[in-house]
CSV table of C-alpha atoms in Angstrom, one decimal:
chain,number,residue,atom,x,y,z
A,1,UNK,CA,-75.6,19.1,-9.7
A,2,UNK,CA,-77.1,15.4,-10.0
A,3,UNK,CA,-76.3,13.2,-7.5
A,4,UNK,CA,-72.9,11.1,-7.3
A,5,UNK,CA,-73.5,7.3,-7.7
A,6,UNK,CA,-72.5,4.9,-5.3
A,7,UNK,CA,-70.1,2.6,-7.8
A,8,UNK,CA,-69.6,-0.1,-5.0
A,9,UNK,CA,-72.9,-1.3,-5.5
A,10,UNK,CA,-72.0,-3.0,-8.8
A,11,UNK,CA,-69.5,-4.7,-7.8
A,12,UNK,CA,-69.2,-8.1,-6.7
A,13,UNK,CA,-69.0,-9.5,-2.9
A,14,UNK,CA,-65.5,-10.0,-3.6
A,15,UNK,CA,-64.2,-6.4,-4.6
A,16,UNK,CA,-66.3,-4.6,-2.0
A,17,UNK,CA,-64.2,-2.6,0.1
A,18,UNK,CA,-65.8,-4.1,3.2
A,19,UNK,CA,-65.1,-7.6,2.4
A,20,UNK,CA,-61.2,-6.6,1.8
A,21,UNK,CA,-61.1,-4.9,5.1
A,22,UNK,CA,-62.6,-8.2,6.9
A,23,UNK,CA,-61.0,-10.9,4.4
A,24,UNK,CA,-58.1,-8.7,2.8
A,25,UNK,CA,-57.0,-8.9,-0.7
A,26,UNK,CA,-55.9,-12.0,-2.7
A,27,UNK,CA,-53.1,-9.5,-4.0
A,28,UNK,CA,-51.3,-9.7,0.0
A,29,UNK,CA,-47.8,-11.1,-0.2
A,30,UNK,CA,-47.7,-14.3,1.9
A,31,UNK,CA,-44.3,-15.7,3.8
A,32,UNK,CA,-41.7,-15.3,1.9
A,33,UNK,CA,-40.3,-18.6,0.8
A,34,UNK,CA,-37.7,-20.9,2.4
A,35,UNK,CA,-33.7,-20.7,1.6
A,36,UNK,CA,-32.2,-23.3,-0.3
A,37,UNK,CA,-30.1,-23.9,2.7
A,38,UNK,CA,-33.1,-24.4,5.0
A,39,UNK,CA,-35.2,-25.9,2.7
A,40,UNK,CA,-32.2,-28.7,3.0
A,41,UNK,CA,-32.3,-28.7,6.3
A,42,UNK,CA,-35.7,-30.1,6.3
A,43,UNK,CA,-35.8,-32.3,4.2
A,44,UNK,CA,-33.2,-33.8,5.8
A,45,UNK,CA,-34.8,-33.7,8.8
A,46,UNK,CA,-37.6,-36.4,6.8
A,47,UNK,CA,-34.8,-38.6,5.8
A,48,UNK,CA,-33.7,-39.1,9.3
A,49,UNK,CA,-37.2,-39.3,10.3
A,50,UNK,CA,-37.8,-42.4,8.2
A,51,UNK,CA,-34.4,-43.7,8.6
A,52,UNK,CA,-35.8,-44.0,12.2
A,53,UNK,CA,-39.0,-45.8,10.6
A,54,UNK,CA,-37.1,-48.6,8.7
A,55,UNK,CA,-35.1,-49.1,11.6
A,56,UNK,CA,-37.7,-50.0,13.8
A,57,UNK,CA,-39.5,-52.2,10.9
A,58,UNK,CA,-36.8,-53.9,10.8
A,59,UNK,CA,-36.7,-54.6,14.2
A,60,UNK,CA,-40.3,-55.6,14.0
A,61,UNK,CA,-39.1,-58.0,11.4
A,62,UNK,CA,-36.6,-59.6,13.0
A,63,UNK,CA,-38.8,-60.3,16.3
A,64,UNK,CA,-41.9,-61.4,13.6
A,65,UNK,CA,-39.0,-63.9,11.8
A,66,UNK,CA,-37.8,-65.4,15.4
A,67,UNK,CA,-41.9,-66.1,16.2
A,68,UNK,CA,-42.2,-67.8,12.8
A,69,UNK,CA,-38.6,-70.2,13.8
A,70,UNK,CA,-40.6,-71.2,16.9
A,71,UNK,CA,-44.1,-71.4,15.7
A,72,UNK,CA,-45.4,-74.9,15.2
A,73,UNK,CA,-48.6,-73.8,13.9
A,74,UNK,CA,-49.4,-73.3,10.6
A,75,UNK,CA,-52.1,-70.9,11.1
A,76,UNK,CA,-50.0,-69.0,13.4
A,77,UNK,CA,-47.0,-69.1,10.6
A,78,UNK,CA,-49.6,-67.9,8.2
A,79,UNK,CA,-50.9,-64.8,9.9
A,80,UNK,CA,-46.9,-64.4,11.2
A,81,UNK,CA,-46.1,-64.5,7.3
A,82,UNK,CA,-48.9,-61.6,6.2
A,83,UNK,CA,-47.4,-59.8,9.4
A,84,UNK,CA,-44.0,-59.8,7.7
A,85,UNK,CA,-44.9,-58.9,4.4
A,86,UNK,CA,-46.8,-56.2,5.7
A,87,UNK,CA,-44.2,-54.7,7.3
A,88,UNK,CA,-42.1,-55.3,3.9
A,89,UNK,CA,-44.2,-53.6,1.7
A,90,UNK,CA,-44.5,-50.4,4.4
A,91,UNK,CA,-40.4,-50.6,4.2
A,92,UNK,CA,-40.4,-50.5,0.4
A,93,UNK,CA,-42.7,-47.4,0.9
A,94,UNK,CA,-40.4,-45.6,3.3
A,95,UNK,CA,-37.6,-46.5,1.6
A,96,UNK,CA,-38.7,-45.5,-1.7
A,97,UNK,CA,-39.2,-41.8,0.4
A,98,UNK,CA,-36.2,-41.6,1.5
A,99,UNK,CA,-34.4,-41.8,-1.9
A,100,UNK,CA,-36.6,-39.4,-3.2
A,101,UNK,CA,-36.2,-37.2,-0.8
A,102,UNK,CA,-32.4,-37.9,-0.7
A,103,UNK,CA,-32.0,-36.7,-4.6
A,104,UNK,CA,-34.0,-33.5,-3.7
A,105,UNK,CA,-31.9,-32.4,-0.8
A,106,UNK,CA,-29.2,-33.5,-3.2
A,107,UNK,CA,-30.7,-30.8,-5.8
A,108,UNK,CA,-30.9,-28.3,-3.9
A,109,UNK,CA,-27.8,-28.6,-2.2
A,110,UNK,CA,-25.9,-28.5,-5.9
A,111,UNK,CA,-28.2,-25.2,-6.2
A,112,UNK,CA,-27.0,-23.7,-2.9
A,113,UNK,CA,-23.6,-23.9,-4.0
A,114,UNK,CA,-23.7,-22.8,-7.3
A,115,UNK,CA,-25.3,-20.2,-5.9
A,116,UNK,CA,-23.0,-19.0,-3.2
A,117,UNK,CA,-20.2,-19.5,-5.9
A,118,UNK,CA,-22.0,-17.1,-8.3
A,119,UNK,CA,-21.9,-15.0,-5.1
A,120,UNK,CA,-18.3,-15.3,-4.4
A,121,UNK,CA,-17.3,-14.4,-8.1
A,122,UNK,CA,-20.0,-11.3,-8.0
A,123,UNK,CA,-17.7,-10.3,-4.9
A,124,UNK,CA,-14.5,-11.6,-6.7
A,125,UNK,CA,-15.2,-9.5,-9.4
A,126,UNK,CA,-15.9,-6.1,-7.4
A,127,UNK,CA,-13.2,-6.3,-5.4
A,128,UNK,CA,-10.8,-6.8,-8.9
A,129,UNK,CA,-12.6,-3.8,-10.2
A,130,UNK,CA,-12.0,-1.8,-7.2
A,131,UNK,CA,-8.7,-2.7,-7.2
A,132,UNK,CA,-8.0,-1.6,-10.8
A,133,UNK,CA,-9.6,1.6,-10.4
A,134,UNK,CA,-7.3,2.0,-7.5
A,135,UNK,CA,-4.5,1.4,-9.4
A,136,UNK,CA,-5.0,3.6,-12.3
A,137,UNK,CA,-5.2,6.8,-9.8
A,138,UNK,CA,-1.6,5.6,-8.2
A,139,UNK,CA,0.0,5.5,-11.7
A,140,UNK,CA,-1.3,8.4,-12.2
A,141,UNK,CA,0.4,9.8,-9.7
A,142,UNK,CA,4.3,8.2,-11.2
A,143,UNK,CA,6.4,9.4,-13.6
A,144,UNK,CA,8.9,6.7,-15.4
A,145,UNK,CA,11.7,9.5,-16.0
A,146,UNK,CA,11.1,10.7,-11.9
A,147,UNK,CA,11.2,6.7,-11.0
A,148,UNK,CA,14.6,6.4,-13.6
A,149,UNK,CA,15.9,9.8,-11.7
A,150,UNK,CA,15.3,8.4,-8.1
A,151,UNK,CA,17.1,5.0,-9.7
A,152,UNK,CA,20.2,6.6,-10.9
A,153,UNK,CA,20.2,8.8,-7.9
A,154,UNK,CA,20.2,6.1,-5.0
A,155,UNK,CA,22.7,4.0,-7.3
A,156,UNK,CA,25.5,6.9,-7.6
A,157,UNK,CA,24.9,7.3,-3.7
A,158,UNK,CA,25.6,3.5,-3.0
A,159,UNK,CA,28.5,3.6,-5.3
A,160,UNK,CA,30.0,6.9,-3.6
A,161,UNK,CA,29.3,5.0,0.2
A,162,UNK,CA,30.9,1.7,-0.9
A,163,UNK,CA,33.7,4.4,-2.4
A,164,UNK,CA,34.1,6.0,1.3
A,165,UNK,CA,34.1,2.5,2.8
A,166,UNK,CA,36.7,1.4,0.8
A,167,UNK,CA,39.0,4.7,1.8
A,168,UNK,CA,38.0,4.1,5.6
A,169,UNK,CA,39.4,0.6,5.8
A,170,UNK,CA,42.6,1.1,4.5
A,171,UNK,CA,45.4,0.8,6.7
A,172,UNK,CA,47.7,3.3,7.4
A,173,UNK,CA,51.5,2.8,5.6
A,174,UNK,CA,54.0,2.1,7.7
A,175,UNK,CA,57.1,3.6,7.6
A,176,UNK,CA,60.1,2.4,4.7
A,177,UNK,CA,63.3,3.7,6.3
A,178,UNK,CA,63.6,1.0,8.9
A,179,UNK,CA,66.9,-1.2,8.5
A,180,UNK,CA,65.9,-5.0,8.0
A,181,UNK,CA,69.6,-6.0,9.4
A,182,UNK,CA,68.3,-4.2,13.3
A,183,UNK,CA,64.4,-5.6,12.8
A,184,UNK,CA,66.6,-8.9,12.1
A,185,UNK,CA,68.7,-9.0,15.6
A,186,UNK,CA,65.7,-7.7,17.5
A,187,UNK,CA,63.9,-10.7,16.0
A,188,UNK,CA,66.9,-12.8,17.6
A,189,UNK,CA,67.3,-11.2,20.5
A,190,UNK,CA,63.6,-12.0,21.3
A,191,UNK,CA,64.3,-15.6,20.2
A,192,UNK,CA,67.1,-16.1,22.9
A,193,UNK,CA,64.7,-14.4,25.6
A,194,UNK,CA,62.0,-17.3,24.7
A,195,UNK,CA,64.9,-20.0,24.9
A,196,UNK,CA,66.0,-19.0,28.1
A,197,UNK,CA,62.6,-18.6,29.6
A,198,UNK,CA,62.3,-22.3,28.9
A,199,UNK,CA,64.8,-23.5,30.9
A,200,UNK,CA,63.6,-21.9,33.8
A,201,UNK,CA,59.9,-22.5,33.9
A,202,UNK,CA,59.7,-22.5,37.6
A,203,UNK,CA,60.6,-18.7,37.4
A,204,UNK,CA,58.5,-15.4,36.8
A,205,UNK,CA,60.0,-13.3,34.2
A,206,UNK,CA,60.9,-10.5,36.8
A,207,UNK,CA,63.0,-13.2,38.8
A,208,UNK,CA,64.8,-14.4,35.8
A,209,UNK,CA,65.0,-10.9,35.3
A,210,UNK,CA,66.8,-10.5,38.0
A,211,UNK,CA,69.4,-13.3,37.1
């Protein structure tokens, strides 16, 4: 058999298996990249940071304005004066920054939440499917004519408790041979009692009872 040849050899520095072992490979996955929501977050945290920077120019500012009010000299106003516009043109700077940094965190945060309300509707949308598969298996499992059946059957029951009801609270009859003309002197006989009570009303009924 001839001999096997080496095909490292003709390769270049940068394929040889050695240098991938030392330097690795250019195909390595990195970090993986930043959310939206804390990609946000810092650049926010810039803004504030030179928010913080035109603050204190413009303190610087107001101190260089105050030297230039009590400055007599015009040498002194003139290097006062470059001070100031120095510190002007490093405000514009920051400021400039700032709203550029201000629309991108304003990008990304319009990004974020179309993105979490593509999420929501993903979820919104599962959950309605779920809940129609759901309720195909429980129609399956009802019948209109059973439902109809049930119906008609708790309806005659009602009708035949309210029927029962109805029997229960009538009152019993009383009876029809009683003279009027005796239920009319008993009537009058209790009248006098009640009269005659009234002119003794110092006395129990057993003591004019007794009289």
């Amino acid at each position: 058999h001839p001999p096997q040849k080496n095909n490292t050899q003709h390769l270049p520095p940068s394929f040889h298996p050695d240098m991938k072992r030392f330097f690795g490979s250019s195909k390595d996955k990195g970090p993986p990249p930043p959310s939206l929501s804390e990609a946000t977050e810092r650049v926010d945290g810039r803004v504030n940071k030179l928010e913080d920077k035109i603050k204190q120019i413009d303190s610087e500012l107001r101190t260089v304005r105050d030297q230039i009010q009590r400055t007599r000299s015009p040498a002194a106003q003139n290097s006062l004066k470059q001070k100031a516009m120095r510190l002007l043109k490093q405000k514009k700077m920051f400021e400039s920054q700032r709203d550029t940094l201000m629309n991108q965190a304003f990008n990304m945060e319009q990004a974020n939440f179309t993105m979490q309300s593509m999420e929501d509707t993903v979820l919104t949308v599962g959950a309605m499917r779920e809940a129609n598969k759901t309720m195909k298996k429980q129609f399956k499992s009802l019948d209109i004519d059973d439902v109809d059946d049930l119906w008609d059957d708790m309806a005659e029951m009602m009708e035949e408790n309210k029927m029962i009801q109805d029997a229960m609270g009538r009152a019993f009859d009383c009876p029809t041979d009683l003279d009027e003309s005796e239920l009319e002197a008993e009537l009058d006989a209790l009248g006098d009692e009640v009269l005659s009570l009234s002119f003794f009303p110092t006395q129990t009924k057993r003591e004019h009872s007794l009289i």
